[in-house]
mmCIF file of C-alpha atoms in Angstrom:
data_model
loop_
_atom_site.group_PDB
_atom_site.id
_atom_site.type_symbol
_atom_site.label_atom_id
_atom_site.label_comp_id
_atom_site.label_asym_id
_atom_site.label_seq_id
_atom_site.Cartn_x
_atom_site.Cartn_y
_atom_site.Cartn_z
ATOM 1 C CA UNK A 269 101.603 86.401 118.434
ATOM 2 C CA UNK A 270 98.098 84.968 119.745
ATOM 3 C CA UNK A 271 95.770 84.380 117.112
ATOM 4 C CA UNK A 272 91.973 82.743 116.453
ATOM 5 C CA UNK A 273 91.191 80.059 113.434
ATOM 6 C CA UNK A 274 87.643 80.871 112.660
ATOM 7 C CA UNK A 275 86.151 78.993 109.140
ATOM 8 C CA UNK A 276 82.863 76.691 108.774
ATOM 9 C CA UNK A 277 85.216 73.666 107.586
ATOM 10 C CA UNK A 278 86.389 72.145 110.427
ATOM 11 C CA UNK A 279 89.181 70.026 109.079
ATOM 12 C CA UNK A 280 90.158 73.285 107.624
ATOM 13 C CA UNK A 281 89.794 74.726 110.876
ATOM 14 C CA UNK A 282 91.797 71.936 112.723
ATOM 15 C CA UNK A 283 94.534 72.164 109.603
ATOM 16 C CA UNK A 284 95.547 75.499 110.374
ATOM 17 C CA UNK A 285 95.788 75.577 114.043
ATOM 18 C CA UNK A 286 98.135 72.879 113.962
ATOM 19 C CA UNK A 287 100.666 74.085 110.888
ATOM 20 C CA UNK A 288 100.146 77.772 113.033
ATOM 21 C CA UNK A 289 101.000 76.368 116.249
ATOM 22 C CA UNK A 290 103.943 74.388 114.922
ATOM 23 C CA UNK A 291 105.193 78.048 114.105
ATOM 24 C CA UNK A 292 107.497 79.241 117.294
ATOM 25 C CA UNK A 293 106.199 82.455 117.115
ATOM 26 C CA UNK A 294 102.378 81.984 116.595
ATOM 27 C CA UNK A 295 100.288 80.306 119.263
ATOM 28 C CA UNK A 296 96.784 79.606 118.601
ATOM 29 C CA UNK A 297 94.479 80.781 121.203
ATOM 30 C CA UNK A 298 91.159 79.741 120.169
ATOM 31 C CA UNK A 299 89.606 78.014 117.165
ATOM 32 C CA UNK A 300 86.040 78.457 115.672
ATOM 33 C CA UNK A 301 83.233 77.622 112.654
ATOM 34 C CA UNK A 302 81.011 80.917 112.698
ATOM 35 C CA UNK A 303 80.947 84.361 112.857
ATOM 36 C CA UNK A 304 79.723 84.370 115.856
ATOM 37 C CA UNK A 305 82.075 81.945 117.302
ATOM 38 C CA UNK A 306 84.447 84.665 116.016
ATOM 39 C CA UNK A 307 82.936 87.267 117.859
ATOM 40 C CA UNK A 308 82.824 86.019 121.200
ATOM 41 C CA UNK A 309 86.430 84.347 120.650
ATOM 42 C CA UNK A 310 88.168 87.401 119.992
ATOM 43 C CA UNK A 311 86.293 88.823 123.357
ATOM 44 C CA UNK A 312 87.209 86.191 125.539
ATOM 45 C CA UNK A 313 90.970 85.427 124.276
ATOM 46 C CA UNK A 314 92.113 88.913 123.007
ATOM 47 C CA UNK A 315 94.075 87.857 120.248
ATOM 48 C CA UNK A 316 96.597 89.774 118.442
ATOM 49 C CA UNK A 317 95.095 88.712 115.204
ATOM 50 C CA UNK A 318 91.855 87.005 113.740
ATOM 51 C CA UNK A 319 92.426 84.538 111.129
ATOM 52 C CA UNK A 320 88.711 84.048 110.098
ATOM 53 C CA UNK A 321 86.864 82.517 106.405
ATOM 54 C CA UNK A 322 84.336 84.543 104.912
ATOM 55 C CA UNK A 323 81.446 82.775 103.848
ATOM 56 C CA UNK A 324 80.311 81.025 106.793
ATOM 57 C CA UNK A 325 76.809 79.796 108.225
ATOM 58 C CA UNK A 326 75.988 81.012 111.968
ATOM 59 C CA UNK A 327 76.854 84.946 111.207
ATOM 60 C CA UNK A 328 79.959 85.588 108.007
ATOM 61 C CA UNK A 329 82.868 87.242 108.201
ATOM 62 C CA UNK A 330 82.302 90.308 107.398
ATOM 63 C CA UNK A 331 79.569 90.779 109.920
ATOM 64 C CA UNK A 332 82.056 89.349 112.567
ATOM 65 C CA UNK A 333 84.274 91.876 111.278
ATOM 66 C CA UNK A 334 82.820 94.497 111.684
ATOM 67 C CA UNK A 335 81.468 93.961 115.260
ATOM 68 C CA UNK A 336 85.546 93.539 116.091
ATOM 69 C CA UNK A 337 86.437 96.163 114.616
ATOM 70 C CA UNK A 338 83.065 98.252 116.105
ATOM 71 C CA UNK A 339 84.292 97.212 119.781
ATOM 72 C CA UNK A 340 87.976 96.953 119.073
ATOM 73 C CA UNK A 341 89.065 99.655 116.171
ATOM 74 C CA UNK A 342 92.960 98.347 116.399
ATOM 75 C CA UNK A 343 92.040 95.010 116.197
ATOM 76 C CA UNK A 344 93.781 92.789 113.113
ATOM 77 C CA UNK A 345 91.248 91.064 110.981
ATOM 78 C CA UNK A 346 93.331 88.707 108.523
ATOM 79 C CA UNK A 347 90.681 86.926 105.865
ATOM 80 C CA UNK A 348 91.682 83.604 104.575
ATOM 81 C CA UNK A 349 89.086 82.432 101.911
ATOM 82 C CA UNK A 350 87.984 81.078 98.354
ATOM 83 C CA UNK A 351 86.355 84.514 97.085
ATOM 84 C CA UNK A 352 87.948 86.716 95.340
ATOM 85 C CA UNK A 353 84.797 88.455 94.552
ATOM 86 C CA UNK A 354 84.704 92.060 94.072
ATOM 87 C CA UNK A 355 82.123 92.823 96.653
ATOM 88 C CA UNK A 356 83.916 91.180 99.238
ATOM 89 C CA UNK A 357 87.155 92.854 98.630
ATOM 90 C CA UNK A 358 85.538 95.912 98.479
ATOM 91 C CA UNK A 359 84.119 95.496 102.030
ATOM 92 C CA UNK A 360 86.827 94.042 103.324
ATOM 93 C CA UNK A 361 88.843 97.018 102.732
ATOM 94 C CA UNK A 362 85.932 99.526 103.675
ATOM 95 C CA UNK A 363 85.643 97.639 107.003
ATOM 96 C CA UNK A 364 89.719 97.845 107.438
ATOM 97 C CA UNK A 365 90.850 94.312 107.519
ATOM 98 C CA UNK A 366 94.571 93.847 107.692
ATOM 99 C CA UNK A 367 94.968 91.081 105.519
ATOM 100 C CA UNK A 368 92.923 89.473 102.354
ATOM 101 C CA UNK A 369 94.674 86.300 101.580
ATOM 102 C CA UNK A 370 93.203 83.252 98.898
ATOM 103 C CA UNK A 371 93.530 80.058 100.435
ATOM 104 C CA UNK A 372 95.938 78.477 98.146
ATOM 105 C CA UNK A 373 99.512 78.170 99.502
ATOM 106 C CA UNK A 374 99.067 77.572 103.321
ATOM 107 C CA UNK A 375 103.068 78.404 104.142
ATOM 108 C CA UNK A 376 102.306 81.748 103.037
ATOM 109 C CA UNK A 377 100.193 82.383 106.220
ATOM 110 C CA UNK A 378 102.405 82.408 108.765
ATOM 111 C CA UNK A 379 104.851 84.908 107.152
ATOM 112 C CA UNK A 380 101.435 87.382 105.922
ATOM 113 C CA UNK A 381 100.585 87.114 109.804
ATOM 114 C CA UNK A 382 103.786 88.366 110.836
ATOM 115 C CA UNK A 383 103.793 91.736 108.567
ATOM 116 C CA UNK A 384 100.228 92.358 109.623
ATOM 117 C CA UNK A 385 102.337 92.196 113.125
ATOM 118 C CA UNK A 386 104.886 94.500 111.887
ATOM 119 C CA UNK A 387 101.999 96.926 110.910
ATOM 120 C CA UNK A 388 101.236 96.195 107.362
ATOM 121 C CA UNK A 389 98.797 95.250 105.292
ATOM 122 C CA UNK A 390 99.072 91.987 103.174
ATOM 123 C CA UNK A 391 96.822 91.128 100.003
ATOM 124 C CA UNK A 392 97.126 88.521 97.833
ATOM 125 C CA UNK A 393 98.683 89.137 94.361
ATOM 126 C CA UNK A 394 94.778 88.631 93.152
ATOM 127 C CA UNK A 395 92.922 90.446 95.136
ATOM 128 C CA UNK A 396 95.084 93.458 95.047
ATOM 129 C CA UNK A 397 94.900 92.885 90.936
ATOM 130 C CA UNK A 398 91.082 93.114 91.990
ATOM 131 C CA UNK A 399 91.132 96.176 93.699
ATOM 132 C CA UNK A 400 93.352 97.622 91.102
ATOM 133 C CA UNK A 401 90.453 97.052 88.506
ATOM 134 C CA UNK A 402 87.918 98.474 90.838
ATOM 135 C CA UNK A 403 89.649 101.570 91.273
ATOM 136 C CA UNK A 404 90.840 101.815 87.359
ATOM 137 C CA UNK A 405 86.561 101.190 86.899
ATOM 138 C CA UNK A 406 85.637 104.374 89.215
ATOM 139 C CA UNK A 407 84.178 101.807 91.965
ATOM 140 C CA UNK A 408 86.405 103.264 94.862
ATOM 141 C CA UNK A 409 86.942 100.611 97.107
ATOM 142 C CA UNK A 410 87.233 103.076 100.334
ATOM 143 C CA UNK A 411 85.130 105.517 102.173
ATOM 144 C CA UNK A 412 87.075 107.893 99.437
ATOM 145 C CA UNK A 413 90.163 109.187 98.629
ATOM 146 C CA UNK A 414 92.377 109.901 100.926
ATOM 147 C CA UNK A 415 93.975 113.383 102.009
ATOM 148 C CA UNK A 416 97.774 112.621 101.156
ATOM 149 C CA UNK A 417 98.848 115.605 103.439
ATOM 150 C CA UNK A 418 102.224 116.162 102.878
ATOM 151 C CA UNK A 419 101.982 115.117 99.078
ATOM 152 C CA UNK A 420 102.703 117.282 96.190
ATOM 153 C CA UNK A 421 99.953 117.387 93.629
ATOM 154 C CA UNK A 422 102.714 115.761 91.519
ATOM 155 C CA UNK A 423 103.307 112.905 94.070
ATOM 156 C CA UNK A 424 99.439 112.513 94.352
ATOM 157 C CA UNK A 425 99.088 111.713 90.906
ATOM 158 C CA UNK A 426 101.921 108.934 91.180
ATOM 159 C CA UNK A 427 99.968 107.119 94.069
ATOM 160 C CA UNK A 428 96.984 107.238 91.479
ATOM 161 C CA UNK A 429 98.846 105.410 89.318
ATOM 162 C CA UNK A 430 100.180 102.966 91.413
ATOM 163 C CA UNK A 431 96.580 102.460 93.095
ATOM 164 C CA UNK A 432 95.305 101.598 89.491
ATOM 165 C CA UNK A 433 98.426 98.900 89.275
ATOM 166 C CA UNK A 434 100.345 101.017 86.839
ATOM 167 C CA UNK A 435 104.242 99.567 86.916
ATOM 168 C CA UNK A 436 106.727 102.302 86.976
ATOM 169 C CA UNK A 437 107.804 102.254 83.209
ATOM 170 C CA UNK A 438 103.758 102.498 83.186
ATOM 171 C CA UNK A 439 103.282 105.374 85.373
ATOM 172 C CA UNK A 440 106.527 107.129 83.939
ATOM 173 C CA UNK A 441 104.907 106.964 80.630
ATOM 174 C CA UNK A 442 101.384 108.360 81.796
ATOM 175 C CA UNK A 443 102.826 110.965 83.414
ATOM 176 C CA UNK A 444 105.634 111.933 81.147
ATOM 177 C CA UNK A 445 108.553 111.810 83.331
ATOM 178 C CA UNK A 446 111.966 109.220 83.429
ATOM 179 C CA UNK A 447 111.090 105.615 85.510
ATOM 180 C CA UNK A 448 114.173 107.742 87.742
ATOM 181 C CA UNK A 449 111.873 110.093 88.268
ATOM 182 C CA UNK A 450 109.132 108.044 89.316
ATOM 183 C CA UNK A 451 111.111 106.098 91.485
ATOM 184 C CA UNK A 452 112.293 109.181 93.364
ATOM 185 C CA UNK A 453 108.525 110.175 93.866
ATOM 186 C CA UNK A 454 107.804 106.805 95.649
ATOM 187 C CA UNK A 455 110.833 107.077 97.694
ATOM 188 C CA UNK A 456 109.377 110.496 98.582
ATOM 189 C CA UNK A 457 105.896 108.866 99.007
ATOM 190 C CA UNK A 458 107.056 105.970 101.372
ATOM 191 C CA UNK A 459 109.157 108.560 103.704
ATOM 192 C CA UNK A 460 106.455 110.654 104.111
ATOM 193 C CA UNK A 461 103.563 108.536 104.592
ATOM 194 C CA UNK A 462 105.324 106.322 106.644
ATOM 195 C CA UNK A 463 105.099 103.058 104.563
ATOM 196 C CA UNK A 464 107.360 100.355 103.068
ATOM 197 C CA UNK A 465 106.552 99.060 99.519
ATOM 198 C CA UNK A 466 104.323 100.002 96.372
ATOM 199 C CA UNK A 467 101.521 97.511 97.673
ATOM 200 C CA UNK A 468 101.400 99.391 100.993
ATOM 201 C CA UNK A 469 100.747 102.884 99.003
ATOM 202 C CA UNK A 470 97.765 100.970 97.147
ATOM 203 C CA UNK A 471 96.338 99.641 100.047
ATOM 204 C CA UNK A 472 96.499 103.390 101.913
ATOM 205 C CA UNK A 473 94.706 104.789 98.828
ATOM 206 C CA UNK A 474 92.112 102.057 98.729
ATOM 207 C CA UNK A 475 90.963 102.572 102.281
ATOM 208 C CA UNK A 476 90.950 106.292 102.393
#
C-alpha cells in the first residue's frame, strides 16, 4: 500500500516513515507537518491511505480531512494522535475516517493500516470505549442512525446494544434472551450487513 505521514512533530514524522517503510508491504509516498501539506500530498501522490495527526498548526486534521474526503469520497483517512477527546472522535466519525488510532504502541500501525486495506474500520480500544459513552449519553456520533435494511426489529435492537458497548452476557440480559441467542443474532447481523466483528457493527451504527 502507498501511504502519507502527515503530523506537526517532525521527528515523529521522520519516526514513522521509516518503521512504515521497513514494512514490505507499506511504502511511504510522501511525508508532511500540516494540514495543508496533507492536502496537497494526497493530490499529488494518490495514496492508498493518509496517516495524518490531528492537532496541527498550518490547517488540522480534520479540516484536511474533510477537503480529502470532499474531493476524494473513497479516500482512507487513518488518524494517529494524542486526543482522545470526545469532539474529535465525534467528527472524525461524522467526516468518515477509516481509522482513529492513540499514538501509544507504534507496531500496532502497520497491522491497523492493513485492515483499513482490507475494508475495515479500526479504532482504538479507547476511543471506541469513547464513542460507546457518547452514544449510551444520546450524543449520536453520526449524521443519525442508520437504516439496517435487512434487519429484524429484533436484530436492530442487538446492534443498539452492541453500539452502546454492551458484552453479550450484557445484551442477553437487556434483552431477555440466552448469550446463544444473541450470538446467533450477530452472526445474522455480520452476514447480512456484510461485516466481520462486533467492533465493525459499532462503527456502522456510529456513522449512520
Amino acid at each position: 500500500m502507498r501511504v502519507i505521514v502527515v503530523d506537526d512533530d517532525a521527528i515523529v514524522v521522520r519516526s514513522l516513515a521509516t518503521i512504515l517503510g521497513a514494512e514490505p508491504d507499506i511504502e511511504v509516498e510522501g511525508t508532511g507537518t500540516s494540514g495543508e501539506e496533507a492536502v496537497s500530498l494526497f493530490s499529488a501522490c494518490e495514496p492508498d491511505v493518509v496517516l495524518m495527526d490531528i492537532q496541527m498548526p498550518g490547517g488540522d486534521g480534520l479540516s484536511a480531512a474533510e477537503k480529502i474526503l470532499a474531493a476524494d469520497p473513497a479516500a482512507r483517512v487513518v488518524f494517529l494522535t494524542t486526543f482522545s477527546d470526545d469532539d474529535y472522535i465525534v467528527r472524525a466519525l461524522r467526516l468518515g475516517a477509516r481509522g482513529y488510532l492513540i499514538k501509544q504502541d507504534v507496531a500496532t500501525i502497520a497491522p491497523a493500516l492493513r485492515s483499513v486495506m482490507a475494508g475495515q474500520s479500526v479504532l482504538e480500544g479507547e476511543v471506541l470505549a469513547r464513542a460507546a459513552a457518547l452514544s449510551a449519553d444520546g450524543v449520536r456520533p453520526s449524521r443519525g442512525e442508520p437504516e439496517m435494511r435487512g434487519l429484524t426489529e429484533r436484530e436492530r435492537e442487538v446492534v443498539r446494544a452492541i453500539a452502546d458497548g454492551m458484552s453479550n452476557a450484557e445484551v442477553a440480559a437487556a434483552l431477555y434472551m440466552s448469550e446463544g441467542t444473541v450470538r446467533n443474532h450477530i452472526s445474522a447481523i455480520l452476514a447480512k450487513l456484510g461485516l466481520r466483528n462486533r467492533t465493525q457493527i459499532a462503527v456502522y451504527y456510529y456513522r449512520g
